[in-house]
Short mmCIF file of C-alpha atoms in Angstrom, two decimals:
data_model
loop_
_atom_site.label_atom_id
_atom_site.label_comp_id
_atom_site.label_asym_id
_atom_site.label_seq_id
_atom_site.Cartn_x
_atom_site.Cartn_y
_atom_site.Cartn_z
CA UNK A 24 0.00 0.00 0.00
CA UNK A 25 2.57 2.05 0.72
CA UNK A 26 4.66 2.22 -2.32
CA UNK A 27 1.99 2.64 -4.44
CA UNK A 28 1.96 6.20 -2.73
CA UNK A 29 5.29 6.82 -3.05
CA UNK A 30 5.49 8.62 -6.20
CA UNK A 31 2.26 10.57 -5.87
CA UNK A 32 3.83 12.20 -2.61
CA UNK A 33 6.70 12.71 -4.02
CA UNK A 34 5.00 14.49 -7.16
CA UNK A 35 3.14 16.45 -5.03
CA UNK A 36 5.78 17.23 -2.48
CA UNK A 37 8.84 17.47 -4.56
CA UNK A 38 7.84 18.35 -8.06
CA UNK A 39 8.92 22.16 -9.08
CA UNK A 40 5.88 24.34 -8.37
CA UNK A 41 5.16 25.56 -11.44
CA UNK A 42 5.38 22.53 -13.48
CA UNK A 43 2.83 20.71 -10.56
CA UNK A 44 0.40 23.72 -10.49
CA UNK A 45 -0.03 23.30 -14.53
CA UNK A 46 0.32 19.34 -14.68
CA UNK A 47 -2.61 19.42 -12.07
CA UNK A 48 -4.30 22.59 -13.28
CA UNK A 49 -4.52 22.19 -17.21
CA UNK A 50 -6.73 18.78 -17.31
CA UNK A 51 -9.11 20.66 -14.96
CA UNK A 52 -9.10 23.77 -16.42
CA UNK A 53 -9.53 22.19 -20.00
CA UNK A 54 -12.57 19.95 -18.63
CA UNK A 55 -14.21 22.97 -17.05
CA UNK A 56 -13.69 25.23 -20.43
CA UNK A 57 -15.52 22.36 -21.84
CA UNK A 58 -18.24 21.99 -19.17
CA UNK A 59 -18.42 26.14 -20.06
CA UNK A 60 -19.07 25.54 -23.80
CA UNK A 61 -21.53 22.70 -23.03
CA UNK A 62 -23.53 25.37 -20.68
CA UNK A 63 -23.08 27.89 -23.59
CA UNK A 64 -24.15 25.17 -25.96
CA UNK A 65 -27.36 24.33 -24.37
CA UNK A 66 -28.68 27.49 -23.84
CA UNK A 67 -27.93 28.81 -27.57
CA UNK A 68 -29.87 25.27 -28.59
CA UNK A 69 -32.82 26.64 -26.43
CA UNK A 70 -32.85 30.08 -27.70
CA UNK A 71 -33.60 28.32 -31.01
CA UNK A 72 -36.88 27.21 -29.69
CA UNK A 73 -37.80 31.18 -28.48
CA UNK A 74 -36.87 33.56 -26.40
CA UNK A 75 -39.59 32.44 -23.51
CA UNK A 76 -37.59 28.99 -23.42
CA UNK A 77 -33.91 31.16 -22.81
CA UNK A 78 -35.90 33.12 -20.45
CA UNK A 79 -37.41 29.58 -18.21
CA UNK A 80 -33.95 27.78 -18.57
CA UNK A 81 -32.35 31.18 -17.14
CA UNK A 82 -34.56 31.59 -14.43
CA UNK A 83 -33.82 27.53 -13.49
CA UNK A 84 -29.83 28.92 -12.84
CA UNK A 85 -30.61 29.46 -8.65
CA UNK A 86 -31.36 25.94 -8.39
CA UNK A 87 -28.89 24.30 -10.34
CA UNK A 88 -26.89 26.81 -8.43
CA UNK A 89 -27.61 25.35 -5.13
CA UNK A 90 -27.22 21.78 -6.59
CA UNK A 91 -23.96 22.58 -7.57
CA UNK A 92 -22.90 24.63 -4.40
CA UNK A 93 -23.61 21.55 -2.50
CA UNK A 94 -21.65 19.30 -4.52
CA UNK A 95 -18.76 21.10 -5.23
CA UNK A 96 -18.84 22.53 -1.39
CA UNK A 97 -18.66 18.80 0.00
CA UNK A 98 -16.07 17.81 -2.53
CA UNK A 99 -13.94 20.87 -1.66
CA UNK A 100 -14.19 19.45 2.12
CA UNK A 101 -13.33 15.96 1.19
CA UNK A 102 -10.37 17.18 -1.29
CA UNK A 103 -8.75 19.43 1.56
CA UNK A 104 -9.22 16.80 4.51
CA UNK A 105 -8.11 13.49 1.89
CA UNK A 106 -5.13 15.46 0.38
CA UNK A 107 -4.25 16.85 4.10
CA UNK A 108 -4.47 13.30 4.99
CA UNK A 109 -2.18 11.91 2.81
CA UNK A 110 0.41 14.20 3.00
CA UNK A 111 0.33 13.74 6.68
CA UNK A 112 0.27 10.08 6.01
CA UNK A 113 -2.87 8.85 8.03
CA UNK A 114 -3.98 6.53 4.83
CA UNK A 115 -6.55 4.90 7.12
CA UNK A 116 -8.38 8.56 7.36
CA UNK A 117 -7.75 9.11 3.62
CA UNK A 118 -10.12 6.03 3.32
CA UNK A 119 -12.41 7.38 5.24
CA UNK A 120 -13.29 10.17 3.92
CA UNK A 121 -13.25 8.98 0.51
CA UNK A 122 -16.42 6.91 2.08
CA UNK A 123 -17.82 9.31 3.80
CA UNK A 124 -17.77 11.74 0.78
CA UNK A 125 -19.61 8.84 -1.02
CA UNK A 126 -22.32 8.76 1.87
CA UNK A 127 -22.67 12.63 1.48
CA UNK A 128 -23.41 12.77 -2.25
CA UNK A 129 -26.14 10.03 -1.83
CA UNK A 130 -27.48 12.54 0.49
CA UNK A 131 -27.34 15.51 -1.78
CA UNK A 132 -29.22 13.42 -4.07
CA UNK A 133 -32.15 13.15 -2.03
CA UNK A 134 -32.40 16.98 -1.42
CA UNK A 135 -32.91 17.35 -4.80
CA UNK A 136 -35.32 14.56 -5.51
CA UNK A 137 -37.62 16.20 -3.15
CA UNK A 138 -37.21 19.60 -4.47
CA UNK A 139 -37.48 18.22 -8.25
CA UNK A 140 -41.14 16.90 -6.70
CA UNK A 141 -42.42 19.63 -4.41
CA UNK A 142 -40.62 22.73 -4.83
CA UNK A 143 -40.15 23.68 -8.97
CA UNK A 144 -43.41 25.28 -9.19
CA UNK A 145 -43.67 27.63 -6.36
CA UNK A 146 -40.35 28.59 -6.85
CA UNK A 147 -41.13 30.05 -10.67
CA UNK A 148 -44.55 31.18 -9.97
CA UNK A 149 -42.25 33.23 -7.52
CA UNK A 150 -40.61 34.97 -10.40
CA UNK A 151 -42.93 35.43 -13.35
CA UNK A 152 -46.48 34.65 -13.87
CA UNK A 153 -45.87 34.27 -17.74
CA UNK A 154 -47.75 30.64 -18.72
CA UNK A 155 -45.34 29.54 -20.81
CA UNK A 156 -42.40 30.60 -19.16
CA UNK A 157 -43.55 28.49 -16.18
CA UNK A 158 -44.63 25.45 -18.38
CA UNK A 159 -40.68 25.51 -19.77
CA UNK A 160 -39.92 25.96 -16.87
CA UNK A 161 -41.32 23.35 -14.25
CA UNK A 162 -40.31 20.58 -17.38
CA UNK A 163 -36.78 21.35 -17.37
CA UNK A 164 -36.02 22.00 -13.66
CA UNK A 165 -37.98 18.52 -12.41
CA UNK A 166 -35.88 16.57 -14.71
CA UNK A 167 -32.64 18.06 -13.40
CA UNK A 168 -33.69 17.75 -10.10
CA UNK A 169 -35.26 14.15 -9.97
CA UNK A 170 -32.02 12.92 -11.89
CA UNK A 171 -29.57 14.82 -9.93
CA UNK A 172 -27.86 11.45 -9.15
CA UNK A 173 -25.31 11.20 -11.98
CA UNK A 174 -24.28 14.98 -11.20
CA UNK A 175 -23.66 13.94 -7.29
CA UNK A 176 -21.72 10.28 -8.45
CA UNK A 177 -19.84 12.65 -11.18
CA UNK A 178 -19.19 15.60 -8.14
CA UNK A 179 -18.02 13.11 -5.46
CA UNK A 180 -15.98 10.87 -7.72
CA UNK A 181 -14.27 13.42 -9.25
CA UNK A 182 -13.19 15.02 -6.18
CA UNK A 183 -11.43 11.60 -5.04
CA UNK A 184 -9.32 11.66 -8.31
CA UNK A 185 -8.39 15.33 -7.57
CA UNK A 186 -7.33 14.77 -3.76
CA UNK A 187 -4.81 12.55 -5.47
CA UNK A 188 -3.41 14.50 -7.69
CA UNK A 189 -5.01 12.67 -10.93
CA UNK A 190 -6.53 15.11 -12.41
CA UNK A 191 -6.08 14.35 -15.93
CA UNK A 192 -8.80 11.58 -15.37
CA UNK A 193 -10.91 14.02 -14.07
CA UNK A 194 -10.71 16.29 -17.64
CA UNK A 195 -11.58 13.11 -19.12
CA UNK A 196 -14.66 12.53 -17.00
CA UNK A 197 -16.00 15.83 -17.19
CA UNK A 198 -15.00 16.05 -20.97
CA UNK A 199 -17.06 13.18 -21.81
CA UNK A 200 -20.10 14.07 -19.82
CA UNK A 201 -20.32 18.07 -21.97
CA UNK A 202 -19.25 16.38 -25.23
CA UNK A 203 -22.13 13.50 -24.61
CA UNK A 204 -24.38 16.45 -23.57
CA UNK A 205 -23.68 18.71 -26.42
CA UNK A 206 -24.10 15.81 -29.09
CA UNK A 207 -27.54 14.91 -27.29
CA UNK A 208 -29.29 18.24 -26.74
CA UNK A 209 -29.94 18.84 -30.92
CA UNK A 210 -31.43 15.87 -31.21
CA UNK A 211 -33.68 15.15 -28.11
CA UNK A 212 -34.59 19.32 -28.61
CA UNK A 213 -35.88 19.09 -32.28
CA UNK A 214 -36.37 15.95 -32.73
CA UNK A 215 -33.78 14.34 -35.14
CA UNK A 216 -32.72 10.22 -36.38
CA UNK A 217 -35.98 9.50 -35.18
CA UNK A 218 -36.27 10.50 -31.85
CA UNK A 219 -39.02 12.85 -30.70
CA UNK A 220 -38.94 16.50 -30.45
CA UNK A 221 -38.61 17.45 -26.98
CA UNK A 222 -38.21 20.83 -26.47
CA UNK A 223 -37.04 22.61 -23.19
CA UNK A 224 -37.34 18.84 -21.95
CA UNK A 225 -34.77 17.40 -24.53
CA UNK A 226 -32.39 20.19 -23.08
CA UNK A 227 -33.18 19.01 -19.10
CA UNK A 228 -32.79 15.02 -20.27
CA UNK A 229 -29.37 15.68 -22.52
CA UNK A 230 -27.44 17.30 -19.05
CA UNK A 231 -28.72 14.89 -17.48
CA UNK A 232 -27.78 11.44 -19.65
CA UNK A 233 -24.20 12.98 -19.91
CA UNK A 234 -24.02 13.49 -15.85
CA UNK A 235 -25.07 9.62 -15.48
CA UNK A 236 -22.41 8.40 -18.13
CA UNK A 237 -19.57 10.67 -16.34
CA UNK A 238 -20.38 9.40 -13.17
CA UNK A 239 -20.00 5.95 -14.17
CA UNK A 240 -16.79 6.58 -15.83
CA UNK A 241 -15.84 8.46 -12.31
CA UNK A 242 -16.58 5.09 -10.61
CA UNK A 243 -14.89 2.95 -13.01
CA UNK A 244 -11.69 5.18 -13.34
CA UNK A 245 -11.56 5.57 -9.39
CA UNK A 246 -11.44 1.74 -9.02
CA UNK A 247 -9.10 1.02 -11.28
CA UNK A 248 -6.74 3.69 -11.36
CA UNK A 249 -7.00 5.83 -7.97
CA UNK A 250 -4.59 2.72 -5.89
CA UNK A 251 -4.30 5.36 -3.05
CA UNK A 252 -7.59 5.20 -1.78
CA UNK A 253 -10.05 2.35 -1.05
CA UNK A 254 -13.36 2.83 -0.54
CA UNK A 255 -14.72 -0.43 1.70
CA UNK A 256 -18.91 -0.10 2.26
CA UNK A 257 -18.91 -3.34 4.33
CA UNK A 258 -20.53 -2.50 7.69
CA UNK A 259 -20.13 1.17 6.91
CA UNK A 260 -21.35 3.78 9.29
CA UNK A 261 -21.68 7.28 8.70
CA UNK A 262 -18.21 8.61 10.61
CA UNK A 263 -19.30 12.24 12.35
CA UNK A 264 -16.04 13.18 13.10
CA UNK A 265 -14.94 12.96 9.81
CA UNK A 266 -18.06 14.51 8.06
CA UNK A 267 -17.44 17.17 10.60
CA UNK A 268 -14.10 17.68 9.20
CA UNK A 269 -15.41 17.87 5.70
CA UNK A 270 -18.19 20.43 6.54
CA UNK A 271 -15.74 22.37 8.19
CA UNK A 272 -14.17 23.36 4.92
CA UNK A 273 -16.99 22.22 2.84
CA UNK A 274 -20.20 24.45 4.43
CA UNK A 275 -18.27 27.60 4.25
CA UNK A 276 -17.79 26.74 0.22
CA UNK A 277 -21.79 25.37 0.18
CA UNK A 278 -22.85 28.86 1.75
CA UNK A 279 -20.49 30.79 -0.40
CA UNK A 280 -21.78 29.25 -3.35
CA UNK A 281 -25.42 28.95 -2.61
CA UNK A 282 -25.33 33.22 -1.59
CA UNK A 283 -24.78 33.16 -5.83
CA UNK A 284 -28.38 31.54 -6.25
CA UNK A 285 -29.93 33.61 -3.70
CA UNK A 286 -27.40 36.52 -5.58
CA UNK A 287 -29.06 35.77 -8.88
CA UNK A 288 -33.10 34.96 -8.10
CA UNK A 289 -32.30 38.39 -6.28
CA UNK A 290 -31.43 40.12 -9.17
CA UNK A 291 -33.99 38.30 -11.56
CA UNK A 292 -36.62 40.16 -9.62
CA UNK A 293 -34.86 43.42 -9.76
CA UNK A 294 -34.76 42.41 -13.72
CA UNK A 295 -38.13 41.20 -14.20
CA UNK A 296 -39.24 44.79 -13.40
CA UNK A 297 -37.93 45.99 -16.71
CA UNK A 298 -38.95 43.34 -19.19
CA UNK A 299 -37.99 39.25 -19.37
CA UNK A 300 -35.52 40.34 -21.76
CA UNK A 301 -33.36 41.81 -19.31
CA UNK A 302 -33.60 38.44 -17.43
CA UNK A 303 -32.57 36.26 -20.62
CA UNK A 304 -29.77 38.80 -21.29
CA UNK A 305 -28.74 37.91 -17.42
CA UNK A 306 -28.96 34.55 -18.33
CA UNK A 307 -26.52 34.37 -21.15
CA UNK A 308 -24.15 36.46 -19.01
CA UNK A 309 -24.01 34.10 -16.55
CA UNK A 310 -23.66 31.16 -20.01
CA UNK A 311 -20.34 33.55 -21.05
CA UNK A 312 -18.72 34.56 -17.82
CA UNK A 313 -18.74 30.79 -17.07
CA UNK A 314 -16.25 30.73 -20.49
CA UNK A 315 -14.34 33.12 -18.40
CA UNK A 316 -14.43 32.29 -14.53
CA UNK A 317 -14.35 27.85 -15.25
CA UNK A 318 -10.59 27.94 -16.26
CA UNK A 319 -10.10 29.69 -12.77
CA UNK A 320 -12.22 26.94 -11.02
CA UNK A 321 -10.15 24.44 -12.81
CA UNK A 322 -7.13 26.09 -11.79
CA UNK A 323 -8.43 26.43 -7.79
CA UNK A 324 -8.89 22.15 -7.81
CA UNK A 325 -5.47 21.81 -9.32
CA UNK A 326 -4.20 24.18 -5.75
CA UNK A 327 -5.99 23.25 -3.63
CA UNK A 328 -4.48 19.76 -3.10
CA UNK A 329 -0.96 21.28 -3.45
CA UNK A 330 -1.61 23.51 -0.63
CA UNK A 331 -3.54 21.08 1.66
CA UNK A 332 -0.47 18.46 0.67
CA UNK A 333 2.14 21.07 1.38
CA UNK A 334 0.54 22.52 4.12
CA UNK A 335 -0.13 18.73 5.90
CA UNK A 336 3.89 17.89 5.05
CA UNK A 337 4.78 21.65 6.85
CA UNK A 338 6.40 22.97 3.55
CA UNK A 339 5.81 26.46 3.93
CA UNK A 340 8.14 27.50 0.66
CA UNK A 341 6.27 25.23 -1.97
CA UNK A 342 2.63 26.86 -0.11
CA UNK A 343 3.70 30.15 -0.78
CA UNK A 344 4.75 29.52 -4.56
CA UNK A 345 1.82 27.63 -5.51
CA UNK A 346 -0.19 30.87 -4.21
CA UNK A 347 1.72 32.94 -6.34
CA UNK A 348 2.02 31.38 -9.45
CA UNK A 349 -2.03 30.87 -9.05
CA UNK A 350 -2.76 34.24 -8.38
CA UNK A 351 -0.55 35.20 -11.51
CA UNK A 352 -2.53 32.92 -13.77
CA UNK A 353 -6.10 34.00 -12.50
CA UNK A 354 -5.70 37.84 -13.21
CA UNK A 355 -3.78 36.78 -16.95
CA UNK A 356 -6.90 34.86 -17.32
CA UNK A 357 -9.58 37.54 -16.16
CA UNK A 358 -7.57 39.89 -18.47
CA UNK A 359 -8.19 37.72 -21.38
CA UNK A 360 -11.84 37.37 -20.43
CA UNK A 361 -12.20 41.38 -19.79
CA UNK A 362 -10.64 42.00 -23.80
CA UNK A 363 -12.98 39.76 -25.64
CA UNK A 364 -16.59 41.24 -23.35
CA UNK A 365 -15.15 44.41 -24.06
CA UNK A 366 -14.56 44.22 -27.89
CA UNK A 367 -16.91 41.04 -28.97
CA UNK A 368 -20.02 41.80 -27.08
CA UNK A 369 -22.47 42.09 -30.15
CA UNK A 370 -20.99 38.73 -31.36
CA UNK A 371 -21.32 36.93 -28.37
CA UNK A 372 -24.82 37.74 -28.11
CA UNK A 373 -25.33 36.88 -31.38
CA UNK A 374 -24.81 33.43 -30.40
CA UNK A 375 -28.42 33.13 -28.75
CA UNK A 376 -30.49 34.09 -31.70
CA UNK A 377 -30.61 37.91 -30.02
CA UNK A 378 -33.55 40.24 -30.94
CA UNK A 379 -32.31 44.03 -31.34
CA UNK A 380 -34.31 45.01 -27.84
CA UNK A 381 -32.15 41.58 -26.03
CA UNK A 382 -28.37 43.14 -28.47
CA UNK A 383 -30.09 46.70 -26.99
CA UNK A 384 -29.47 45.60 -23.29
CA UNK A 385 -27.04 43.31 -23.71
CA UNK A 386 -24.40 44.83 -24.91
CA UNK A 387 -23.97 47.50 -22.47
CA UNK A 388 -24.34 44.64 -20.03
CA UNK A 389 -21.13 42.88 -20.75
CA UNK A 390 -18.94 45.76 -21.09
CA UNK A 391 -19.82 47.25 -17.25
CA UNK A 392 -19.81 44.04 -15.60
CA UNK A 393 -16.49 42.73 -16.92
CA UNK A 394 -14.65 45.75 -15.45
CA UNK A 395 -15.50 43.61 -12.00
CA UNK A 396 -13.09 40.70 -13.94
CA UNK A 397 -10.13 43.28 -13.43
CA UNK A 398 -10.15 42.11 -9.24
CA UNK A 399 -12.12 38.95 -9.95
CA UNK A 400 -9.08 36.46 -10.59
CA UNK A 401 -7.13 37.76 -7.42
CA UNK A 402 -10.05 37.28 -5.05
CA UNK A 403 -11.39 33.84 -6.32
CA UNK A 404 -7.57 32.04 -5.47
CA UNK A 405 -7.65 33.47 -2.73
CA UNK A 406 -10.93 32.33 -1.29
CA UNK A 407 -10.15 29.14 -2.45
CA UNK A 408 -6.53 29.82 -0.56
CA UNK A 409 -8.46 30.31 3.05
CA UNK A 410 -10.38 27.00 2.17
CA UNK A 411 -7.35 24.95 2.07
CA UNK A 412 -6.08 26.33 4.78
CA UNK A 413 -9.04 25.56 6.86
CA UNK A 414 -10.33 29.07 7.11
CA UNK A 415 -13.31 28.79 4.96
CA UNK A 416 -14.71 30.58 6.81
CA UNK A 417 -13.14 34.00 5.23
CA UNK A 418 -13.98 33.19 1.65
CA UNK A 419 -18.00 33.14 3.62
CA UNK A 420 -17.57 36.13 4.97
CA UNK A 421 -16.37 37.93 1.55
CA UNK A 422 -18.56 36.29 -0.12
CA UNK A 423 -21.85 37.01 1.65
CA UNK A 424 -20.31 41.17 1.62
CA UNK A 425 -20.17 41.02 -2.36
CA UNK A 426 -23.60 39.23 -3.22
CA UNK A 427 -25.82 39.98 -0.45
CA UNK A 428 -24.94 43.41 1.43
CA UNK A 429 -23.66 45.08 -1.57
CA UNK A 430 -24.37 43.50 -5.31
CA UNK A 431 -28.05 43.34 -4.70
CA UNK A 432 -28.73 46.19 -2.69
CA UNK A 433 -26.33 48.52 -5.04
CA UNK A 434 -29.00 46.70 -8.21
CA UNK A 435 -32.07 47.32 -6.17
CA UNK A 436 -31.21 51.04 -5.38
CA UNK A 437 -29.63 51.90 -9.04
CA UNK A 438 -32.83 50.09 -10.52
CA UNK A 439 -35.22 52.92 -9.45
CA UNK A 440 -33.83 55.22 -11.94
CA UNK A 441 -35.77 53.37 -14.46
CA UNK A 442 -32.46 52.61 -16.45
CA UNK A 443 -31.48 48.83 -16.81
CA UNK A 444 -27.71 49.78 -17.62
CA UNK A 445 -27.13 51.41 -14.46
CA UNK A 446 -28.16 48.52 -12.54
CA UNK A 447 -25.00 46.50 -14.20
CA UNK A 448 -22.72 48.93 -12.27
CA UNK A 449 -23.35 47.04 -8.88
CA UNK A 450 -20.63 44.41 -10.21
CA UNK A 451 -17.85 46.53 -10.57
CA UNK A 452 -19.09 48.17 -6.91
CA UNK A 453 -19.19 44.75 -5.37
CA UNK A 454 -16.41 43.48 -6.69
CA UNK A 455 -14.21 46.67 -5.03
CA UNK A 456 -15.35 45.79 -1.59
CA UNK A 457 -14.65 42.32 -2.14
CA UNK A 458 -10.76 42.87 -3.34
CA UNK A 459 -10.16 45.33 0.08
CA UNK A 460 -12.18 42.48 1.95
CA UNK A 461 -9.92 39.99 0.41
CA UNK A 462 -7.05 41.86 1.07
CA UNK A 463 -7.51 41.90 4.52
CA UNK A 464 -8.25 38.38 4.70
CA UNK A 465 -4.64 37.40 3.10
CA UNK A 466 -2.38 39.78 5.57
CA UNK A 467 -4.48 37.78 8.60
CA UNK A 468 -4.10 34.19 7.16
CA UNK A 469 -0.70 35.07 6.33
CA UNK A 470 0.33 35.83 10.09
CA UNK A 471 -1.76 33.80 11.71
CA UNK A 472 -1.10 30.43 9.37
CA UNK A 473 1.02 30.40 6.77
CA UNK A 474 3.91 31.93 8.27
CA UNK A 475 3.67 29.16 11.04
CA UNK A 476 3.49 26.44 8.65
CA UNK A 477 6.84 23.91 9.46
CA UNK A 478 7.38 25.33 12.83
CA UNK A 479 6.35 22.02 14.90
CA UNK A 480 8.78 19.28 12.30
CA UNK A 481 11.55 22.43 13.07
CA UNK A 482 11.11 22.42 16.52
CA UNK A 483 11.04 18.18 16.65
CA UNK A 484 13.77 18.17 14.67
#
């Protein structure tokens, strides 16, 4: 058992920085550009059928928001606590919580079932009153929801791979679950090689056949491939000390996340006061800035293990590199991102079929909230920094600042002047307060933590 860990600590403990940060990085950020253009993909299928259907699968984004903040907020847990785990060498933990994390996601699963079959249709008649924007609607979000278990198998899965440091399995996962998606939406939406046309449906039951098929390709790869952890269900009990420790890390992530669906039903009613337009155009933000922000995601898993490794094995020098060669990429990225919604944003709405009233708000839409990209990069690391660290709890606290006591207050208040443009500026607003608030953050974690990190093997040794 041992040497078959060997090399994996040694990669992730003795590798040079840089090279580890991009050999763990790249698969993830490549399957998460690809997850992006999937998103993007769906959406401009459904924008085919009308402008109502962009409008329903938009308004769906706060619950697939909370699906995901749940999944990716328990896998962030497990990934610290496994990785942490191995690198201090405890491989009877690493197991685990590997197990537990399996438990979890079976859990998550449930939620969801029950909010697929009680909760989709109060929650749009919330929002609009518009027939067939609630018919769309309450079809597509009760499939996702009802057959949220291959997204939970694909989450947890996944994760395990990551905590490793095999992340190129992971692009491959992911990569086949958007491609299988992408291929399936055209024909389950209009009805091609025989199949019937589905509609908004088609869209709900494509994401949801390619979640299924990555999950099972995250269960195969884990058992054949992933020899550092083994996941034993014989006579297994749910462990609270270890889901504690996952929670620990992973609620702060789940809240963080799940302020963005409160975040955007929030500013779907502010929206819906203007026209449903300005909701769809909302809508296919969100479908582009994902093109933007998922590389960054993908480069957050590939840290995160490095730091929880390095930080388990007291290496304070490789913690501190892997921050800043992170932070480096992120802003280079967010630059990138910032260029092409600045100079393309008539094109890019294009994409969706756009009327001239959607082009008419849209476009104006991009170009002020991608001036928030400028501080965006630098604060996402980081948050995912405290995480690893074990001080979720930070990346909470900023969090909650930007979404909830300044984004949609700054939209509500900028909204009575009648003038859908000047509610965009509440990004760029929001996203100020968060780099000061992040700011802060780093100097604390950097004195109380990270400058500590090694002390106790110095002082043993």
């Amino acid at each position: 058992m041992n040497h078959s860990q060997t090399p994996q600590e040694n990669k992730m403990g003795v590798m040079p920085v840089n090279r580890l940060l991009i050999s763990m990085s790249l698969p993830m950020m490549i399957s998460m550009l690809v997850q992006a253009l999937y998103n993007i993909v769906d959406s401009i299928f459904v924008s085919r059928i009308d402008e109502n259907a962009l409008t329903a699968v938009s308004l769906a984004f706060p619950i697939q928001s909370l699906m995901i903040a749940l999944g990716a907020g328990t896998g962030v847990g497990v990934n610290a606590l496994l990785s942490k785990s191995l690198g201090e060498k405890d491989f009877e933990k690493a197991n685990k919580t590997a197990v537990n994390g399996v438990f979890l996601a079976g859990m998550s699963f449930i939620a969801f079932l029950l909010t697929g079959l009680f909760a989709v249709k109060p929650f749009y008649m919330s929002q609009t009153n518009e027939a067939q924007i609630l018919e769309y609607g309450k079809q597509y979000l009760t499939i996702v929801c009802c057959c949220s278990f291959g997204l939970y198998t694909q989450f947890i899965f996944e994760r395990l791979l990551q905590s490793t440091g095999k992340t190129v399995y992971t692009m491959i996962t992911q990569g086949l679950g958007a491609i299988i998606n992408i291929i399936l939406d055209p024909i389950f939406i209009f009805g091609y090689f025989g199949v019937p046309r589905m509609g908004v449906a088609g869209a709900a039951i494509a994401t949801v056949i390619g979640q299924v098929i990555a999950g099972i390709v995250g269960i195969v790869v884990n058992q054949k491939k992933n020899t550092e952890i083994r996941l034993e269900f014989k006579g297994f009990r749910p462990d609270k000390r270890i889901i504690g420790q996952i929670y620990q890390v992973g609620i702060p992530s789940i809240i963080m996340q799940a302020i963005g669906s409160v975040m955007t039903y929030g500013m779907n009613r502010i929206l819906l006061t203007f026209t449903s337009t300005a909701a769809a155009v909302f809508g296919v933000y969100f479908k582009l800035q994902s093109f933007v922000f998922m590389p960054i995601f993908g480069l957050n898993n590939g840290m995160v293990p490095i730091l929880a490794f390095n930080y388990g094995a007291g290496n304070k020098e490789r913690l501190i590199k892997t921050m800043k060669y992170s932070i480096a990429y992120a802003v280079a990225l967010m630059a990138v991102g910032l260029v092409v919604f600045q100079v393309f944003p008539a094109q890019l709405f294009s994409l969706f079929d756009a009327s001239e009233t959607m082009l008419a708000i849209g476009v104006p839409a991009l170009r002020i909230i991608s001036i928030s990209f400028l501080f965006a990069g630098f604060c996402i690391v980081c948050g995912s920094v405290f995480q690893a660290l074990g001080n979720g709890v930070y990346s909470m606290v900023v969090s909650i600042a930007r979404q909830l006591i300044v984004l949609l207050p700054v939209a509500y208040f900028l909204s009575l002047t009648g003038n859908v443009n000047y509610v965009w500026w509440s990004y760029p607003i929001a996203e100020l307060m968060s780099l000061s608030m992040t700011i802060y953050f780093l100097i604390r974690i950097y004195h109380g933590v990270i400058k500590h990190v090694g002390e106790e093997k110095r002082a043993d040794s």
